């Protein structure tokens, strides 16, 4: 049986565990710093197994030794964004938490693939890669698939069509500088520009960029977790089943898209080795410029963790 460790048993972590259990693809261990929280939530998820028909082990723990043997470790631990708080405000605390967790992963699950989720995502991913010294294919962040799913859901709503036929693509950093790509977004193969006018596309693009903040503003405390956990589960499944899905993710770039020494959202092929390929799309001058602005914003954050 495959094994997945989810670090953090808050909203994103616990919902991810639930989704993974329902996919029936791996035994799962959920780790949190708060005593009793992961144990209680894991037991609750386990007790749903007879009803939902999954047959995997789900364990909650405060002991990192329990992640031993994990194929994938998903890091959701950290503090979540509060209203009015930018993702960058979270930086210092979440970097420290990530470094502690990465040290435990190196100690107990040195062969694992690490998927970061904690915000600010691209910077946290870079920090995880740097502090573990794992190969770059084994450390990446979940971001673009969530942003693309949000974009796709808005497109389907606008066109009153099935989300199943929408294929949307968002590149760049997971933040205000993300780069939704209408040119690479289609409905049953038909480009978006043939289905809606420019003003409508722009409105949907802007809503996508602000989608996380829109939810935070509604909820007042806490941030999104249903769609994030769905994106995480989709990516974990592609790794464990070696499906080789092509999804946007925050990957370390070594010259791709003209970028070096940075983690940024780009389309990747996800299989049993993690990021097996980075796909380079042909971008227009404007899209390249937007991606560069996004890279600049992420680099500014990275420079803060270096200093
Ligand atoms: N080790 C393990 N767990 C930790 C640690 C640590 N060092 N520090 C904090 N945690 C746990 C908290 O105890 C809490 O249960 O991380 C969990 C975070 O849960 P929530 O506050 O509910 O946050 P959540 O909504 O799940 O978001 C987690 O994902 O999408 C991002 O921006 C979001 O960075 C945030 C992360």
Tab-separated table of C-alpha atoms and ligand atoms in Angstrom:
chain	number	residue	atom	x	y	z
A	1	UNK	CA	0.000	0.000	0.000
A	2	UNK	CA	1.207	3.509	-0.779
A	3	UNK	CA	1.620	5.879	2.131
A	4	UNK	CA	0.957	9.605	2.253
A	5	UNK	CA	1.779	11.894	5.158
A	6	UNK	CA	-0.159	15.125	5.540
A	7	UNK	CA	1.464	17.652	7.852
A	8	UNK	CA	-1.080	19.940	9.470
A	9	UNK	CA	-4.551	18.807	10.494
A	10	UNK	CA	-6.281	22.142	10.037
A	11	UNK	CA	-8.888	22.794	7.365
A	12	UNK	CA	-6.663	22.080	4.362
A	13	UNK	CA	-4.830	19.143	5.939
A	14	UNK	CA	-7.847	17.305	7.306
A	15	UNK	CA	-9.934	17.833	4.164
A	16	UNK	CA	-7.005	16.542	2.112
A	17	UNK	CA	-6.884	13.424	4.287
A	18	UNK	CA	-10.603	12.919	3.781
A	19	UNK	CA	-10.299	13.281	0.001
A	20	UNK	CA	-7.294	10.960	-0.169
A	21	UNK	CA	-9.067	8.355	1.952
A	22	UNK	CA	-12.066	8.513	-0.358
A	23	UNK	CA	-9.767	7.952	-3.338
A	24	UNK	CA	-8.654	4.736	-1.583
A	25	UNK	CA	-5.107	5.009	-2.903
A	26	UNK	CA	-2.888	5.120	0.200
A	27	UNK	CA	-2.613	4.672	3.919
A	28	UNK	CA	-2.486	8.122	5.452
A	29	UNK	CA	-0.806	9.633	8.463
A	30	UNK	CA	-1.746	13.149	9.579
A	31	UNK	CA	0.674	15.081	11.798
A	32	UNK	CA	0.019	18.230	13.795
A	33	UNK	CA	1.709	20.087	16.596
A	34	UNK	CA	-1.554	20.328	18.570
A	35	UNK	CA	-2.009	17.289	20.765
A	36	UNK	CA	-5.175	15.314	20.097
A	37	UNK	CA	-6.251	17.270	16.996
A	38	UNK	CA	-4.860	14.928	14.323
A	39	UNK	CA	-5.777	11.863	16.385
A	40	UNK	CA	-9.400	12.970	16.738
A	41	UNK	CA	-9.834	13.985	13.092
A	42	UNK	CA	-8.135	10.816	11.816
A	43	UNK	CA	-10.422	8.658	13.939
A	44	UNK	CA	-13.446	10.516	12.617
A	45	UNK	CA	-12.332	9.961	9.006
A	46	UNK	CA	-11.603	6.293	9.731
A	47	UNK	CA	-15.078	5.801	11.147
A	48	UNK	CA	-16.586	6.971	7.846
A	49	UNK	CA	-14.799	4.186	5.958
A	50	UNK	CA	-17.572	1.580	6.224
A	51	UNK	CA	-20.071	4.122	4.892
A	52	UNK	CA	-17.916	5.562	2.119
A	53	UNK	CA	-16.334	2.268	1.109
A	54	UNK	CA	-12.653	3.076	1.513
A	55	UNK	CA	-10.272	0.618	3.059
A	56	UNK	CA	-7.101	2.482	3.991
A	57	UNK	CA	-5.518	3.204	7.336
A	58	UNK	CA	-5.819	6.756	8.649
A	59	UNK	CA	-3.701	7.673	11.626
A	60	UNK	CA	-3.313	10.950	13.505
A	61	UNK	CA	-0.136	11.680	15.408
A	62	UNK	CA	2.140	14.315	16.912
A	63	UNK	CA	5.210	12.170	16.281
A	64	UNK	CA	7.118	12.699	13.024
A	65	UNK	CA	8.593	9.187	13.297
A	66	UNK	CA	5.172	8.016	12.049
A	67	UNK	CA	5.796	9.506	8.586
A	68	UNK	CA	8.504	6.891	7.929
A	69	UNK	CA	7.987	5.104	4.623
A	70	UNK	CA	5.801	7.837	3.113
A	71	UNK	CA	5.831	8.113	-0.675
A	72	UNK	CA	4.487	11.648	-0.575
A	73	UNK	CA	4.505	14.232	2.214
A	74	UNK	CA	2.053	17.123	1.847
A	75	UNK	CA	2.910	20.177	3.944
A	76	UNK	CA	-0.163	22.198	4.949
A	77	UNK	CA	1.075	23.267	8.382
A	78	UNK	CA	1.312	26.937	9.147
A	79	UNK	CA	-0.854	29.845	9.965
A	80	UNK	CA	-3.631	30.712	7.529
A	81	UNK	CA	-4.370	34.078	6.014
A	82	UNK	CA	-6.709	36.380	7.900
A	83	UNK	CA	-8.789	39.203	6.319
A	84	UNK	CA	-6.575	42.057	5.203
A	85	UNK	CA	-3.443	39.956	5.572
A	86	UNK	CA	-1.319	39.438	2.466
A	87	UNK	CA	0.290	36.087	1.784
A	88	UNK	CA	3.669	37.682	2.345
A	89	UNK	CA	2.693	38.631	5.914
A	90	UNK	CA	2.727	34.952	6.652
A	91	UNK	CA	6.255	34.525	5.429
A	92	UNK	CA	8.461	34.537	8.519
A	93	UNK	CA	6.329	32.212	10.659
A	94	UNK	CA	5.570	29.755	7.910
A	95	UNK	CA	9.200	29.581	6.758
A	96	UNK	CA	10.268	28.595	10.254
A	97	UNK	CA	7.556	25.932	10.491
A	98	UNK	CA	8.489	24.592	7.047
A	99	UNK	CA	12.168	24.319	7.954
A	100	UNK	CA	11.353	22.318	11.085
A	101	UNK	CA	9.073	20.001	9.119
A	102	UNK	CA	11.643	19.525	6.336
A	103	UNK	CA	14.260	18.495	8.894
A	104	UNK	CA	11.848	15.804	10.131
A	105	UNK	CA	11.121	14.658	6.582
A	106	UNK	CA	14.846	14.307	5.904
A	107	UNK	CA	15.189	12.312	9.083
A	108	UNK	CA	12.199	9.982	8.771
A	109	UNK	CA	11.138	9.930	5.108
A	110	UNK	CA	14.210	10.812	3.054
A	111	UNK	CA	12.827	9.145	-0.090
A	112	UNK	CA	9.526	11.004	-0.053
A	113	UNK	CA	8.248	13.469	-2.609
A	114	UNK	CA	7.338	16.759	-0.913
A	115	UNK	CA	4.335	18.803	-1.972
A	116	UNK	CA	4.069	22.188	-0.280
A	117	UNK	CA	0.743	23.944	0.183
A	118	UNK	CA	1.494	26.467	2.915
A	119	UNK	CA	1.512	30.128	1.820
A	120	UNK	CA	3.266	32.161	0.531
A	121	UNK	CA	3.470	29.116	-1.647
A	122	UNK	CA	6.325	29.704	-4.090
A	123	UNK	CA	8.650	31.008	-1.393
A	124	UNK	CA	7.791	28.163	0.975
A	125	UNK	CA	8.464	25.699	-1.851
A	126	UNK	CA	11.841	27.301	-2.511
A	127	UNK	CA	12.668	27.155	1.225
A	128	UNK	CA	11.671	23.472	1.390
A	129	UNK	CA	13.846	22.658	-1.603
A	130	UNK	CA	16.817	24.563	-0.245
A	131	UNK	CA	16.652	23.156	3.274
A	132	UNK	CA	16.184	19.526	2.228
A	133	UNK	CA	18.667	19.552	-0.666
A	134	UNK	CA	16.318	17.038	-2.357
A	135	UNK	CA	16.422	16.848	-6.163
A	136	UNK	CA	14.239	19.505	-7.741
A	137	UNK	CA	11.779	16.977	-9.177
A	138	UNK	CA	10.942	15.873	-5.636
A	139	UNK	CA	9.931	19.208	-4.125
A	140	UNK	CA	7.180	21.318	-5.636
A	141	UNK	CA	4.119	23.297	-4.632
A	142	UNK	CA	0.396	22.970	-5.205
A	143	UNK	CA	-0.820	26.272	-6.576
A	144	UNK	CA	-1.553	26.585	-10.276
A	145	UNK	CA	-3.929	23.630	-10.365
A	146	UNK	CA	-6.066	25.347	-7.725
A	147	UNK	CA	-5.913	28.672	-9.579
A	148	UNK	CA	-6.749	26.897	-12.865
A	149	UNK	CA	-9.669	25.112	-11.249
A	150	UNK	CA	-10.979	28.426	-9.979
A	151	UNK	CA	-10.566	29.949	-13.456
A	152	UNK	CA	-12.325	26.941	-15.032
A	153	UNK	CA	-15.224	27.137	-12.598
A	154	UNK	CA	-15.771	30.826	-13.404
A	155	UNK	CA	-15.591	30.143	-17.168
A	156	UNK	CA	-18.202	27.382	-16.875
A	157	UNK	CA	-20.502	29.625	-14.807
A	158	UNK	CA	-20.180	32.473	-17.324
A	159	UNK	CA	-20.916	30.229	-20.300
A	160	UNK	CA	-23.492	28.144	-18.458
A	161	UNK	CA	-21.702	25.011	-19.633
A	162	UNK	CA	-20.305	21.912	-17.958
A	163	UNK	CA	-17.030	22.373	-16.067
A	164	UNK	CA	-16.055	19.001	-17.502
A	165	UNK	CA	-15.451	20.615	-20.889
A	166	UNK	CA	-13.364	23.495	-19.576
A	167	UNK	CA	-9.596	23.347	-19.583
A	168	UNK	CA	-7.978	26.400	-17.994
A	169	UNK	CA	-4.351	27.325	-17.431
A	170	UNK	CA	-2.822	29.674	-14.873
A	171	UNK	CA	0.934	30.224	-14.567
A	172	UNK	CA	3.184	32.327	-12.346
A	173	UNK	CA	3.341	32.857	-8.620
A	174	UNK	CA	0.427	31.864	-6.403
A	175	UNK	CA	-0.575	35.370	-5.483
A	176	UNK	CA	-1.701	38.664	-6.856
A	177	UNK	CA	0.835	38.362	-9.680
A	178	UNK	CA	-0.467	35.042	-11.056
A	179	UNK	CA	-0.840	34.845	-14.832
A	180	UNK	CA	-4.102	33.301	-16.075
A	181	UNK	CA	-3.666	32.340	-19.732
A	182	UNK	CA	-6.896	32.796	-21.722
A	183	UNK	CA	-4.963	31.811	-24.885
A	184	UNK	CA	-4.351	28.366	-23.414
A	185	UNK	CA	-7.813	28.036	-21.896
A	186	UNK	CA	-10.446	26.242	-23.922
A	187	UNK	CA	-13.933	24.787	-23.799
A	188	UNK	CA	-13.996	21.470	-25.651
A	189	UNK	CA	-10.985	22.672	-27.630
A	190	UNK	CA	-12.547	26.045	-28.533
A	191	UNK	CA	-10.344	28.966	-27.379
A	192	UNK	CA	-11.903	31.283	-24.827
A	193	UNK	CA	-11.522	34.269	-27.165
A	194	UNK	CA	-14.052	32.655	-29.551
A	195	UNK	CA	-16.603	32.229	-26.772
A	196	UNK	CA	-16.570	35.530	-24.882
A	197	UNK	CA	-15.542	39.118	-25.429
A	198	UNK	CA	-12.367	40.645	-24.054
A	199	UNK	CA	-14.086	42.535	-21.253
A	200	UNK	CA	-15.706	39.339	-19.971
A	201	UNK	CA	-12.393	37.477	-20.119
A	202	UNK	CA	-10.721	40.289	-18.209
A	203	UNK	CA	-13.425	40.224	-15.536
A	204	UNK	CA	-13.045	36.456	-15.075
A	205	UNK	CA	-9.252	36.712	-15.053
A	206	UNK	CA	-9.417	39.354	-12.307
A	207	UNK	CA	-11.862	37.270	-10.288
A	208	UNK	CA	-9.471	34.310	-10.579
A	209	UNK	CA	-6.555	36.406	-9.341
A	210	UNK	CA	-8.632	37.491	-6.330
A	211	UNK	CA	-10.412	34.171	-5.812
A	212	UNK	CA	-8.606	33.246	-2.590
A	213	UNK	CA	-9.105	36.722	-1.118
A	214	UNK	CA	-12.806	36.682	-2.093
A	215	UNK	CA	-13.281	33.572	0.052
A	216	UNK	CA	-11.239	34.997	2.949
A	217	UNK	CA	-13.405	38.142	2.877
A	218	UNK	CA	-16.575	36.041	3.123
A	219	UNK	CA	-15.319	33.714	5.819
A	220	UNK	CA	-13.708	36.403	7.995
A	221	UNK	CA	-11.507	33.824	9.704
A	222	UNK	CA	-9.653	31.112	7.836
A	223	UNK	CA	-9.169	30.608	4.121
A	224	UNK	CA	-10.204	28.209	1.377
A	225	UNK	CA	-9.845	24.471	1.821
A	226	UNK	CA	-12.333	22.523	-0.305
A	227	UNK	CA	-10.811	23.455	-3.670
A	228	UNK	CA	-7.212	23.435	-2.359
A	229	UNK	CA	-7.641	19.918	-0.975
A	230	UNK	CA	-9.203	18.790	-4.261
A	231	UNK	CA	-6.151	20.054	-6.151
A	232	UNK	CA	-3.779	18.364	-3.685
A	233	UNK	CA	-5.607	15.040	-3.953
A	234	UNK	CA	-5.573	15.242	-7.763
A	235	UNK	CA	-1.803	15.786	-7.745
A	236	UNK	CA	-1.104	13.055	-5.178
A	237	UNK	CA	-3.169	10.637	-7.248
A	238	UNK	CA	-1.177	11.475	-10.381
A	239	UNK	CA	2.051	10.720	-8.502
A	240	UNK	CA	0.960	7.495	-6.807
A	241	UNK	CA	-0.757	6.094	-9.900
A	242	UNK	CA	1.994	7.452	-12.179
A	243	UNK	CA	-0.740	8.997	-14.326
A	244	UNK	CA	1.579	11.669	-15.717
A	245	UNK	CA	-1.061	14.371	-15.689
A	246	UNK	CA	0.035	17.765	-16.952
A	247	UNK	CA	-0.915	20.385	-14.396
A	248	UNK	CA	0.484	23.750	-13.348
A	249	UNK	CA	2.581	23.517	-10.176
A	250	UNK	CA	5.244	25.579	-8.468
A	251	UNK	CA	8.485	24.014	-9.667
A	252	UNK	CA	12.141	24.980	-9.385
A	253	UNK	CA	13.224	26.574	-12.655
A	254	UNK	CA	16.691	26.184	-14.022
A	255	UNK	CA	16.481	28.231	-17.195
A	256	UNK	CA	12.930	27.290	-18.197
A	257	UNK	CA	10.858	30.343	-19.116
A	258	UNK	CA	14.125	32.305	-18.849
A	259	UNK	CA	14.071	31.960	-15.042
A	260	UNK	CA	16.774	30.659	-12.722
A	261	UNK	CA	16.898	29.786	-9.027
A	262	UNK	CA	13.211	30.295	-8.331
A	263	UNK	CA	10.051	28.256	-7.737
A	264	UNK	CA	7.225	29.436	-9.977
A	265	UNK	CA	3.975	28.047	-11.335
A	266	UNK	CA	4.499	26.315	-14.685
A	267	UNK	CA	2.918	23.309	-16.382
A	268	UNK	CA	4.574	20.073	-15.256
A	269	UNK	CA	4.156	16.380	-15.901
A	270	UNK	CA	3.452	14.634	-12.591
A	271	UNK	CA	4.327	10.980	-12.171
A	272	UNK	CA	5.932	8.572	-9.737
A	273	UNK	CA	9.151	10.604	-9.803
A	274	UNK	CA	7.357	13.829	-8.989
A	275	UNK	CA	7.929	16.579	-11.540
A	276	UNK	CA	9.056	14.473	-14.499
A	277	UNK	CA	9.043	17.295	-17.019
A	278	UNK	CA	8.528	21.024	-17.164
A	279	UNK	CA	6.484	21.971	-20.195
A	280	UNK	CA	7.473	25.225	-21.840
A	281	UNK	CA	4.558	26.974	-23.497
A	282	UNK	CA	5.068	29.529	-26.201
A	283	UNK	CA	3.981	32.783	-24.582
A	284	UNK	CA	3.164	36.141	-26.117
A	285	UNK	CA	5.314	39.150	-25.237
A	286	UNK	CA	2.655	40.390	-22.793
A	287	UNK	CA	2.366	36.981	-21.138
A	288	UNK	CA	6.155	36.743	-20.795
A	289	UNK	CA	6.197	40.198	-19.246
A	290	UNK	CA	3.448	39.222	-16.805
A	291	UNK	CA	5.364	36.062	-15.900
A	292	UNK	CA	8.497	38.147	-15.342
A	293	UNK	CA	6.570	40.484	-13.017
A	294	UNK	CA	5.312	37.465	-11.143
A	295	UNK	CA	8.849	36.055	-10.894
A	296	UNK	CA	10.080	39.423	-9.616
A	297	UNK	CA	7.438	39.385	-6.868
A	298	UNK	CA	8.408	35.842	-5.817
A	299	UNK	CA	12.112	36.737	-5.939
A	300	UNK	CA	11.513	39.636	-3.596
A	301	UNK	CA	10.080	37.164	-1.066
A	302	UNK	CA	12.952	34.755	-1.582
A	303	UNK	CA	15.433	37.549	-0.940
A	304	UNK	CA	13.717	38.141	2.426
A	305	UNK	CA	14.400	34.575	3.560
A	306	UNK	CA	18.028	34.852	2.453
A	307	UNK	CA	18.640	38.043	4.439
B	1	LIG	N1	3.908	21.167	12.810
B	1	LIG	C1	2.720	20.604	12.511
B	1	LIG	N2	1.564	21.300	12.399
B	1	LIG	C2	1.626	22.611	12.619
B	1	LIG	C3	2.834	23.276	12.937
B	1	LIG	C4	4.014	22.486	13.027
B	1	LIG	N3	5.185	23.038	13.320
B	1	LIG	N4	2.550	24.600	13.081
B	1	LIG	C5	1.240	24.753	12.854
B	1	LIG	N5	0.670	23.556	12.591
B	1	LIG	C6	-0.727	23.245	12.290
B	1	LIG	C7	-1.717	23.988	13.169
B	1	LIG	O1	-1.794	23.431	14.465
B	1	LIG	C8	-3.014	23.816	12.387
B	1	LIG	O2	-3.748	22.681	12.787
B	1	LIG	O3	-1.092	23.622	10.998
B	1	LIG	C9	-2.524	23.640	10.932
B	1	LIG	C10	-2.972	24.749	10.016
B	1	LIG	O4	-4.341	24.664	9.895
B	1	LIG	P1	-5.304	25.912	9.660
B	1	LIG	O5	-4.947	26.994	10.580
B	1	LIG	O6	-6.717	25.386	9.640
B	1	LIG	O7	-4.913	26.412	8.199
B	1	LIG	P2	-5.438	25.841	6.820
B	1	LIG	O8	-6.691	26.544	6.430
B	1	LIG	O9	-5.443	24.366	6.871
B	1	LIG	O10	-4.296	26.360	5.838
B	1	LIG	C11	-2.984	25.844	5.921
B	1	LIG	O11	-2.556	26.118	3.595
B	1	LIG	O12	-3.701	27.133	1.850
B	1	LIG	C12	-2.694	27.284	2.808
B	1	LIG	O13	-2.744	29.673	3.292
B	1	LIG	C13	-3.002	28.395	3.809
B	1	LIG	O14	-0.785	28.484	4.661
B	1	LIG	C14	-2.089	28.018	4.923
B	1	LIG	C15	-2.104	26.485	4.882
